[in-house]
Structure formats: structure tokens, C-alpha cells
């Protein structure tokens, strides 16, 4: 009788899990929080950061080089007559390329630098497209592995939604960018707007120009937004878990210091070519604010957080130098008329480099 009375007075003692179904969940949450607080600092992820930087340079930066090659400049009359009348242009080039060469104010179609044009015809995916496909698979995989190694519990649902959006945006960009690079073989000029390009402004009917502008919108605006917003969001979420209470652990190994330069230089290319300076500067200042906030709690960045923060700081410096160098360029100023003036590297290349060859 006394035992039964004690069981009635303490119902959770006998069947605690069944009597209080939320108790185990609450205890698990508290234990996870305590585990996060007691967790040691994660070591520097040299393998992931190295693979991440390498594939960014090869698959993203190297993609337009592999699919476009070299843009040659204004040819002389003798050069034009030799090549036009000899009829030695590849048969896979569109007919507008031959007409295009007759205008001395336009560029010569690109000469593939890495892979012959016959290997990847204009009506098939180029090698750069395959680079982009590989990037769309490898990058989200590396981001997920980076999140897995975080010493803190991060919002998984937000991570998954961001990864799905990232893949969708990068895939949209894949299609738009592929077609836009095909236009370069017809004489499309990166430093001009869609309607100002000589091969497009005289198209009939004029509704075709609207279609090309829609393609440009998918490539440069919608694709970039759905690609880069979740990309920087994932990096920031990961960065939020890169803090340690031990100030002695707030340092980078030598390998991390060597990776800062190529990493920061790639992000410079990403910010300028992707035209995402506002998104980047917002992310960087959010990171800076988080660092100052955590410093009040006597929490310091670990080696992975320092690597990411220094890479972004170097990117900001390179963007500032890039803008200062091209500040008085009237042609690029016309293409980028807004308050924030950040020219694209490929627009600079087609305007000032390829035109002199």
C-alpha cells in the first residue's frame, strides 16, 4: 500500500518517459546546449578549404576561359582580307560571324584558347558548361561537409533550404551563361548593354531583343541572386559557430595563411563579376558586428573563422583598389551608371585587353 501511494504521488518515477513525453526532448536539448558550450575548438579544416578554393578557381573562374578562349582585337584590312576571302573560318560558326568581320568597329569572334571549337560545337554544351555542372554538385557537397564539422549546433532547416535554393539558382545561371557565351562567337560585347550590342540592336522583329534581355535577366540577376544569397548565408551561418572561449586558440596555422590570398582573390572575382557588392558588404559587416558582439562575451574567432574573415577583408581591399583604378573609365561608367560602381573583369577584358590584340 505504501509503495502504491508513493507511485501515485510520483507518477514520473515509474513511467517517466510515458508520463512526461516532452521531458526527454527538453533534456536532450539542454544536453546538446551544454555539449556545445563544452565543445572544443574545431581544428583548421585544411582539406575542405583547400578543395573549396581549388574548385572555385578551376570550375568557376576557369569556366569562361575554357568555354570562350581568347578574344582578338581589331584586325587590319590585310588580315581581314586574308581570312575572309580564304574562307578558312570553322564551318560551325554562325553566318553572322562572317558579316560581323566586315565591320571595323566590332571585335573578331573568339579564338578558342584551350579546346578546339570542333570538339564542342555551338549547338552542344561546351567544356565550360560541364565545369559549371561539376561546380553545381561539388560546391553544395563541400558546404554541407563544412557545416557537419562545425563545433556548434547550426539551424539545419535553414541550411537545407539554402542549399536547395543555391543549386536551383546556379542551374538557372548555367543555362543563361551558356547562351550568353555563345553570343560572344557572334560578336557580342560584354562592356555594352544588351540593346546597345551591334548584333542585337538591329534584330527583327524587335521582340527578339526583349527575349535576349530576359535571358540576360535570368543570367545576371535572378540566377545570381538565387545562387549567391544562399551561398553567403551558409557561410555566415557557419561563421557564427566559429568562436572559442580560449583566446590562445584564436590563431591560424601557416597553411591557412597561404590560402588566404587565393581565397580572397577568388571572392574579389566573385563580387565583381557577379555584381554582388551590396550582398558581400552586408555579409562582411554582419560578420564584423558578430565578432564585436561575441568579443563582449569573451569569445574569439577560431582558425576557421579567422580564415573566412581575413579572406573577406582582403576581398574588400581588392574591390576598393579595382574601383579606384577604373574610376575614370568613361565607357565602363556608361554600362554601370548606378551609385555603386563595380565593373566586371570580363567587361574590362573585352574593352581594354582583347581590343588591342
Short mmCIF file of C-alpha atoms in Angstrom, two decimals:
data_model
loop_
_atom_site.label_atom_id
_atom_site.label_comp_id
_atom_site.label_asym_id
_atom_site.label_seq_id
_atom_site.Cartn_x
_atom_site.Cartn_y
_atom_site.Cartn_z
CA UNK A 1 0.00 0.00 0.00
CA UNK A 2 2.78 2.44 0.88
CA UNK A 3 4.59 1.59 -2.36
CA UNK A 4 1.41 2.20 -4.38
CA UNK A 5 0.89 5.53 -2.61
CA UNK A 6 4.45 6.57 -3.42
CA UNK A 7 3.91 5.67 -7.07
CA UNK A 8 0.70 7.78 -7.16
CA UNK A 9 2.50 10.74 -5.57
CA UNK A 10 5.44 10.50 -8.05
CA UNK A 11 3.92 9.33 -11.33
CA UNK A 12 7.05 10.08 -13.28
CA UNK A 13 9.18 7.79 -11.19
CA UNK A 14 7.82 4.56 -12.63
CA UNK A 15 6.96 5.52 -16.20
CA UNK A 16 8.66 8.88 -16.62
CA UNK A 17 9.03 8.61 -20.37
CA UNK A 18 5.38 7.76 -20.93
CA UNK A 19 4.01 10.09 -18.28
CA UNK A 20 6.00 13.11 -19.47
CA UNK A 21 6.61 12.70 -23.21
CA UNK A 22 8.31 16.09 -23.53
CA UNK A 23 10.79 15.51 -20.71
CA UNK A 24 13.31 13.54 -22.78
CA UNK A 25 13.14 16.13 -25.58
CA UNK A 26 13.81 19.02 -23.19
CA UNK A 27 16.63 17.11 -21.55
CA UNK A 28 18.13 16.34 -24.95
CA UNK A 29 18.01 20.00 -25.91
CA UNK A 30 19.68 21.03 -22.65
CA UNK A 31 22.34 18.36 -23.02
CA UNK A 32 23.00 19.46 -26.61
CA UNK A 33 23.36 23.06 -25.49
CA UNK A 34 25.74 22.04 -22.72
CA UNK A 35 27.70 19.93 -25.18
CA UNK A 36 28.01 22.96 -27.48
CA UNK A 37 29.29 25.06 -24.63
CA UNK A 38 31.82 22.44 -23.60
CA UNK A 39 32.83 21.52 -27.14
CA UNK A 40 36.44 22.14 -28.05
CA UNK A 41 37.54 24.36 -30.89
CA UNK A 42 37.43 22.67 -34.28
CA UNK A 43 40.85 22.32 -35.92
CA UNK A 44 41.53 24.15 -39.15
CA UNK A 45 39.79 22.29 -41.98
CA UNK A 46 42.73 22.38 -44.37
CA UNK A 47 41.35 19.69 -46.66
CA UNK A 48 37.92 21.31 -47.10
CA UNK A 49 39.23 24.85 -47.51
CA UNK A 50 41.86 23.68 -50.00
CA UNK A 51 39.35 21.73 -52.09
CA UNK A 52 36.89 24.61 -51.83
CA UNK A 53 39.42 27.17 -53.07
CA UNK A 54 40.76 24.88 -55.79
CA UNK A 55 37.38 24.02 -57.26
CA UNK A 56 36.33 27.68 -57.13
CA UNK A 57 39.33 28.68 -59.22
CA UNK A 58 39.12 25.77 -61.66
CA UNK A 59 35.37 25.30 -62.08
CA UNK A 60 34.12 28.88 -61.61
CA UNK A 61 36.93 31.23 -62.61
CA UNK A 62 38.29 28.81 -65.24
CA UNK A 63 34.86 28.16 -66.73
CA UNK A 64 34.60 31.23 -69.01
CA UNK A 65 38.24 30.81 -70.04
CA UNK A 66 37.65 27.22 -71.10
CA UNK A 67 34.42 27.98 -72.96
CA UNK A 68 35.42 31.26 -74.58
CA UNK A 69 39.15 31.35 -75.04
CA UNK A 70 40.84 34.44 -76.37
CA UNK A 71 39.07 37.47 -77.80
CA UNK A 72 41.15 39.05 -80.52
CA UNK A 73 41.17 42.73 -81.30
CA UNK A 74 40.51 44.92 -84.29
CA UNK A 75 42.13 43.28 -87.33
CA UNK A 76 43.90 45.16 -90.03
CA UNK A 77 42.48 45.32 -93.56
CA UNK A 78 45.14 42.94 -94.81
CA UNK A 79 44.35 40.45 -92.06
CA UNK A 80 40.63 40.67 -92.77
CA UNK A 81 41.01 40.15 -96.49
CA UNK A 82 43.28 37.15 -95.99
CA UNK A 83 40.83 35.45 -93.63
CA UNK A 84 37.56 36.46 -95.23
CA UNK A 85 38.44 35.56 -98.81
CA UNK A 86 40.39 32.46 -97.88
CA UNK A 87 37.21 31.18 -96.22
CA UNK A 88 39.14 29.39 -93.50
CA UNK A 89 36.74 30.08 -90.62
CA UNK A 90 35.33 26.97 -88.92
CA UNK A 91 32.10 25.89 -90.52
CA UNK A 92 30.45 25.57 -87.12
CA UNK A 93 30.47 29.35 -86.61
CA UNK A 94 27.12 31.05 -87.25
CA UNK A 95 26.74 33.02 -90.52
CA UNK A 96 26.53 36.34 -88.64
CA UNK A 97 30.21 35.97 -87.71
CA UNK A 98 31.26 36.42 -91.34
CA UNK A 99 29.16 39.55 -91.72
CA UNK A 100 30.40 40.78 -88.40
CA UNK A 101 34.03 40.74 -89.50
CA UNK A 102 33.28 43.24 -92.23
CA UNK A 103 32.57 45.99 -89.68
CA UNK A 104 35.88 47.51 -88.48
CA UNK A 105 34.22 48.79 -85.28
CA UNK A 106 33.48 45.33 -83.96
CA UNK A 107 35.53 42.56 -82.44
CA UNK A 108 36.64 39.41 -84.14
CA UNK A 109 34.89 36.22 -82.91
CA UNK A 110 36.78 34.45 -80.14
CA UNK A 111 39.57 32.07 -80.93
CA UNK A 112 39.26 29.11 -78.52
CA UNK A 113 42.41 29.02 -76.40
CA UNK A 114 42.16 25.67 -74.63
CA UNK A 115 39.84 23.37 -76.57
CA UNK A 116 39.20 23.37 -80.34
CA UNK A 117 35.76 24.60 -81.34
CA UNK A 118 35.14 21.39 -83.28
CA UNK A 119 35.18 19.40 -80.04
CA UNK A 120 32.33 21.42 -78.57
CA UNK A 121 30.05 22.82 -81.34
CA UNK A 122 27.96 25.88 -80.60
CA UNK A 123 24.74 23.83 -80.51
CA UNK A 124 26.14 21.49 -77.81
CA UNK A 125 27.28 22.07 -74.21
CA UNK A 126 30.78 23.50 -74.03
CA UNK A 127 33.54 22.37 -71.70
CA UNK A 128 32.71 25.40 -69.56
CA UNK A 129 29.16 24.12 -69.18
CA UNK A 130 30.48 20.83 -67.85
CA UNK A 131 32.67 22.81 -65.45
CA UNK A 132 29.52 24.59 -64.26
CA UNK A 133 27.67 21.29 -63.82
CA UNK A 134 30.51 19.94 -61.70
CA UNK A 135 30.54 23.16 -59.67
CA UNK A 136 26.80 22.84 -59.00
CA UNK A 137 27.40 19.40 -57.47
CA UNK A 138 30.76 19.78 -55.70
CA UNK A 139 30.15 23.17 -54.06
CA UNK A 140 26.97 22.26 -52.12
CA UNK A 141 28.65 18.99 -51.07
CA UNK A 142 31.65 20.86 -49.66
CA UNK A 143 29.36 23.37 -47.93
CA UNK A 144 27.46 20.54 -46.26
CA UNK A 145 30.71 18.90 -45.15
CA UNK A 146 31.81 22.26 -43.74
CA UNK A 147 28.59 22.56 -41.75
CA UNK A 148 29.00 18.99 -40.45
CA UNK A 149 32.38 19.87 -38.97
CA UNK A 150 31.12 22.92 -37.13
CA UNK A 151 31.59 22.55 -33.35
CA UNK A 152 28.23 24.24 -32.77
CA UNK A 153 24.68 23.10 -33.49
CA UNK A 154 23.53 25.11 -36.52
CA UNK A 155 19.96 25.53 -37.89
CA UNK A 156 19.69 22.52 -40.18
CA UNK A 157 16.41 23.53 -41.83
CA UNK A 158 17.87 26.87 -42.89
CA UNK A 159 20.94 25.09 -44.24
CA UNK A 160 18.90 22.64 -46.33
CA UNK A 161 16.65 25.35 -47.79
CA UNK A 162 19.71 27.44 -48.63
CA UNK A 163 21.43 24.50 -50.34
CA UNK A 164 18.33 23.73 -52.44
CA UNK A 165 17.99 27.39 -53.48
CA UNK A 166 21.72 27.56 -54.24
CA UNK A 167 21.54 24.58 -56.62
CA UNK A 168 18.45 25.98 -58.34
CA UNK A 169 19.99 29.43 -58.82
CA UNK A 170 23.31 28.03 -60.06
CA UNK A 171 21.41 25.84 -62.54
CA UNK A 172 19.45 28.83 -63.87
CA UNK A 173 22.74 30.68 -64.27
CA UNK A 174 24.23 27.67 -66.08
CA UNK A 175 21.69 27.93 -68.91
CA UNK A 176 21.74 31.71 -69.24
CA UNK A 177 25.51 31.97 -69.05
CA UNK A 178 25.97 29.19 -71.60
CA UNK A 179 23.85 31.00 -74.20
CA UNK A 180 25.42 34.38 -73.43
CA UNK A 181 28.89 32.98 -74.02
CA UNK A 182 27.74 31.52 -77.34
CA UNK A 183 26.84 35.06 -78.35
CA UNK A 184 30.49 36.04 -77.96
CA UNK A 185 31.24 33.91 -81.03
CA UNK A 186 28.83 36.13 -82.92
CA UNK A 187 30.48 39.34 -81.73
CA UNK A 188 28.61 40.11 -78.52
CA UNK A 189 30.47 42.71 -76.44
CA UNK A 190 30.46 42.37 -72.65
CA UNK A 191 31.10 46.05 -71.98
CA UNK A 192 27.86 47.10 -73.74
CA UNK A 193 24.28 46.60 -72.62
CA UNK A 194 22.05 44.12 -74.43
CA UNK A 195 20.23 46.72 -76.53
CA UNK A 196 23.45 48.55 -77.41
CA UNK A 197 25.20 45.46 -78.76
CA UNK A 198 25.63 45.72 -82.56
CA UNK A 199 24.49 42.15 -83.23
CA UNK A 200 21.27 42.60 -81.24
CA UNK A 201 20.06 46.18 -81.64
CA UNK A 202 19.04 45.64 -85.29
CA UNK A 203 17.23 42.33 -84.78
CA UNK A 204 13.81 41.96 -86.40
CA UNK A 205 11.22 41.64 -85.04
CA UNK A 206 12.18 43.83 -82.09
CA UNK A 207 10.52 41.44 -79.66
CA UNK A 208 13.60 39.25 -80.10
CA UNK A 209 15.56 41.91 -78.23
CA UNK A 210 13.16 41.50 -75.31
CA UNK A 211 13.91 37.77 -75.34
CA UNK A 212 17.65 38.43 -75.12
CA UNK A 213 17.07 40.87 -72.28
CA UNK A 214 15.04 38.20 -70.49
CA UNK A 215 17.91 35.78 -70.98
CA UNK A 216 20.31 38.37 -69.55
CA UNK A 217 17.96 38.88 -66.59
CA UNK A 218 17.93 35.15 -65.83
CA UNK A 219 21.71 35.02 -66.13
CA UNK A 220 22.83 38.17 -64.30
CA UNK A 221 20.00 38.92 -61.87
CA UNK A 222 17.71 36.01 -60.98
CA UNK A 223 20.39 33.36 -61.34
CA UNK A 224 22.97 35.35 -59.38
CA UNK A 225 20.51 36.22 -56.61
CA UNK A 226 19.36 32.63 -56.07
CA UNK A 227 22.96 31.47 -56.32
CA UNK A 228 24.85 33.96 -54.16
CA UNK A 229 22.33 34.89 -51.45
CA UNK A 230 22.12 31.33 -50.03
CA UNK A 231 25.87 30.88 -50.63
CA UNK A 232 26.80 33.82 -48.40
CA UNK A 233 24.03 32.93 -45.94
CA UNK A 234 25.52 29.44 -45.46
CA UNK A 235 29.00 30.90 -44.99
CA UNK A 236 27.65 33.35 -42.41
CA UNK A 237 25.77 30.63 -40.52
CA UNK A 238 28.94 28.56 -40.44
CA UNK A 239 30.92 31.64 -39.35
CA UNK A 240 28.54 32.15 -36.43
CA UNK A 241 29.73 28.85 -34.96
CA UNK A 242 33.44 29.61 -35.29
CA UNK A 243 34.01 31.08 -31.81
CA UNK A 244 36.02 29.78 -28.88
CA UNK A 245 36.39 30.93 -25.25
CA UNK A 246 40.14 30.24 -25.37
CA UNK A 247 42.00 33.25 -26.75
CA UNK A 248 45.11 31.11 -27.22
CA UNK A 249 43.21 29.09 -29.86
CA UNK A 250 42.34 32.23 -31.86
CA UNK A 251 45.14 31.88 -34.41
CA UNK A 252 45.70 30.47 -37.88
CA UNK A 253 48.26 27.85 -38.90
CA UNK A 254 50.72 28.55 -41.68
CA UNK A 255 48.67 26.62 -44.24
CA UNK A 256 45.68 28.85 -43.57
CA UNK A 257 47.77 31.97 -44.13
CA UNK A 258 48.87 30.61 -47.51
CA UNK A 259 45.25 30.01 -48.54
CA UNK A 260 44.04 33.50 -47.59
CA UNK A 261 45.48 35.15 -50.73
CA UNK A 262 43.93 32.81 -53.36
CA UNK A 263 40.69 32.67 -51.37
CA UNK A 264 40.38 36.46 -51.08
CA UNK A 265 41.34 36.91 -54.73
CA UNK A 266 38.61 34.49 -55.81
CA UNK A 267 35.99 36.29 -53.75
CA UNK A 268 37.12 39.53 -55.44
CA UNK A 269 36.33 37.91 -58.79
CA UNK A 270 33.03 36.59 -57.43
CA UNK A 271 31.94 40.01 -56.13
CA UNK A 272 32.95 41.99 -59.21
CA UNK A 273 31.91 39.56 -61.94
CA UNK A 274 28.73 38.54 -60.10
CA UNK A 275 27.85 42.19 -59.34
CA UNK A 276 27.01 41.32 -55.73
CA UNK A 277 28.93 44.02 -53.88
CA UNK A 278 25.90 45.00 -51.77
CA UNK A 279 25.35 41.40 -50.68
CA UNK A 280 29.04 40.97 -49.94
CA UNK A 281 29.45 44.17 -47.93
CA UNK A 282 26.29 43.38 -45.95
CA UNK A 283 27.67 39.92 -45.13
CA UNK A 284 31.07 41.29 -44.18
CA UNK A 285 29.66 43.94 -41.84
CA UNK A 286 27.33 41.34 -40.30
CA UNK A 287 30.40 39.20 -39.62
CA UNK A 288 32.22 42.18 -38.14
CA UNK A 289 29.25 43.03 -35.90
CA UNK A 290 29.07 39.41 -34.73
CA UNK A 291 32.78 39.42 -33.89
CA UNK A 292 32.40 42.59 -31.79
CA UNK A 293 29.30 41.20 -30.08
CA UNK A 294 30.98 37.90 -29.21
CA UNK A 295 34.08 39.70 -28.01
CA UNK A 296 32.00 41.22 -25.20
CA UNK A 297 31.22 37.66 -24.11
CA UNK A 298 34.94 36.86 -24.21
CA UNK A 299 34.51 34.64 -27.24
CA UNK A 300 37.10 34.76 -30.02
CA UNK A 301 37.28 33.51 -33.60
CA UNK A 302 38.89 30.13 -34.10
CA UNK A 303 41.21 29.34 -37.02
CA UNK A 304 38.37 28.65 -39.48
CA UNK A 305 36.55 31.85 -38.57
CA UNK A 306 39.75 33.88 -38.88
CA UNK A 307 40.44 32.38 -42.29
CA UNK A 308 36.98 33.32 -43.56
CA UNK A 309 37.10 36.79 -42.00
CA UNK A 310 40.57 37.63 -43.36
CA UNK A 311 39.61 36.33 -46.81
CA UNK A 312 36.62 38.69 -46.89
CA UNK A 313 38.72 41.59 -45.57
CA UNK A 314 41.24 41.03 -48.37
CA UNK A 315 38.38 40.89 -50.87
CA UNK A 316 37.09 44.26 -49.69
CA UNK A 317 40.55 45.77 -50.12
CA UNK A 318 40.92 44.34 -53.64
CA UNK A 319 37.47 45.61 -54.68
CA UNK A 320 38.36 49.10 -53.42
CA UNK A 321 41.61 49.08 -55.42
CA UNK A 322 39.80 47.78 -58.51
CA UNK A 323 37.16 50.52 -58.37
CA UNK A 324 39.77 53.23 -57.75
CA UNK A 325 41.79 52.07 -60.75
CA UNK A 326 38.81 52.21 -63.14
CA UNK A 327 37.10 55.18 -61.54
CA UNK A 328 37.55 57.49 -64.58
CA UNK A 329 36.77 54.92 -67.30
CA UNK A 330 34.00 56.63 -69.30
CA UNK A 331 32.94 53.52 -71.26
CA UNK A 332 32.54 51.32 -68.19
CA UNK A 333 30.89 54.21 -66.35
CA UNK A 334 28.22 54.20 -69.05
CA UNK A 335 27.50 50.50 -68.55
CA UNK A 336 27.47 50.78 -64.73
CA UNK A 337 25.67 54.11 -64.17
CA UNK A 338 24.39 53.42 -60.67
CA UNK A 339 25.61 54.80 -57.38
CA UNK A 340 27.68 51.68 -56.73
CA UNK A 341 30.29 51.42 -59.49
CA UNK A 342 31.96 48.00 -59.61
CA UNK A 343 33.00 46.99 -63.16
CA UNK A 344 33.08 43.36 -64.22
CA UNK A 345 36.52 41.89 -65.03
CA UNK A 346 35.29 40.37 -68.30
CA UNK A 347 33.85 43.71 -69.39
CA UNK A 348 37.25 45.26 -68.74
CA UNK A 349 38.91 42.42 -70.67
CA UNK A 350 36.80 42.79 -73.81
CA UNK A 351 37.15 46.57 -73.75
CA UNK A 352 40.83 47.11 -72.93
CA UNK A 353 42.69 43.83 -73.42
CA UNK A 354 41.22 41.88 -76.32
CA UNK A 355 40.66 45.03 -78.41
CA UNK A 356 44.45 45.64 -78.51
CA UNK A 357 45.36 42.25 -79.93
#
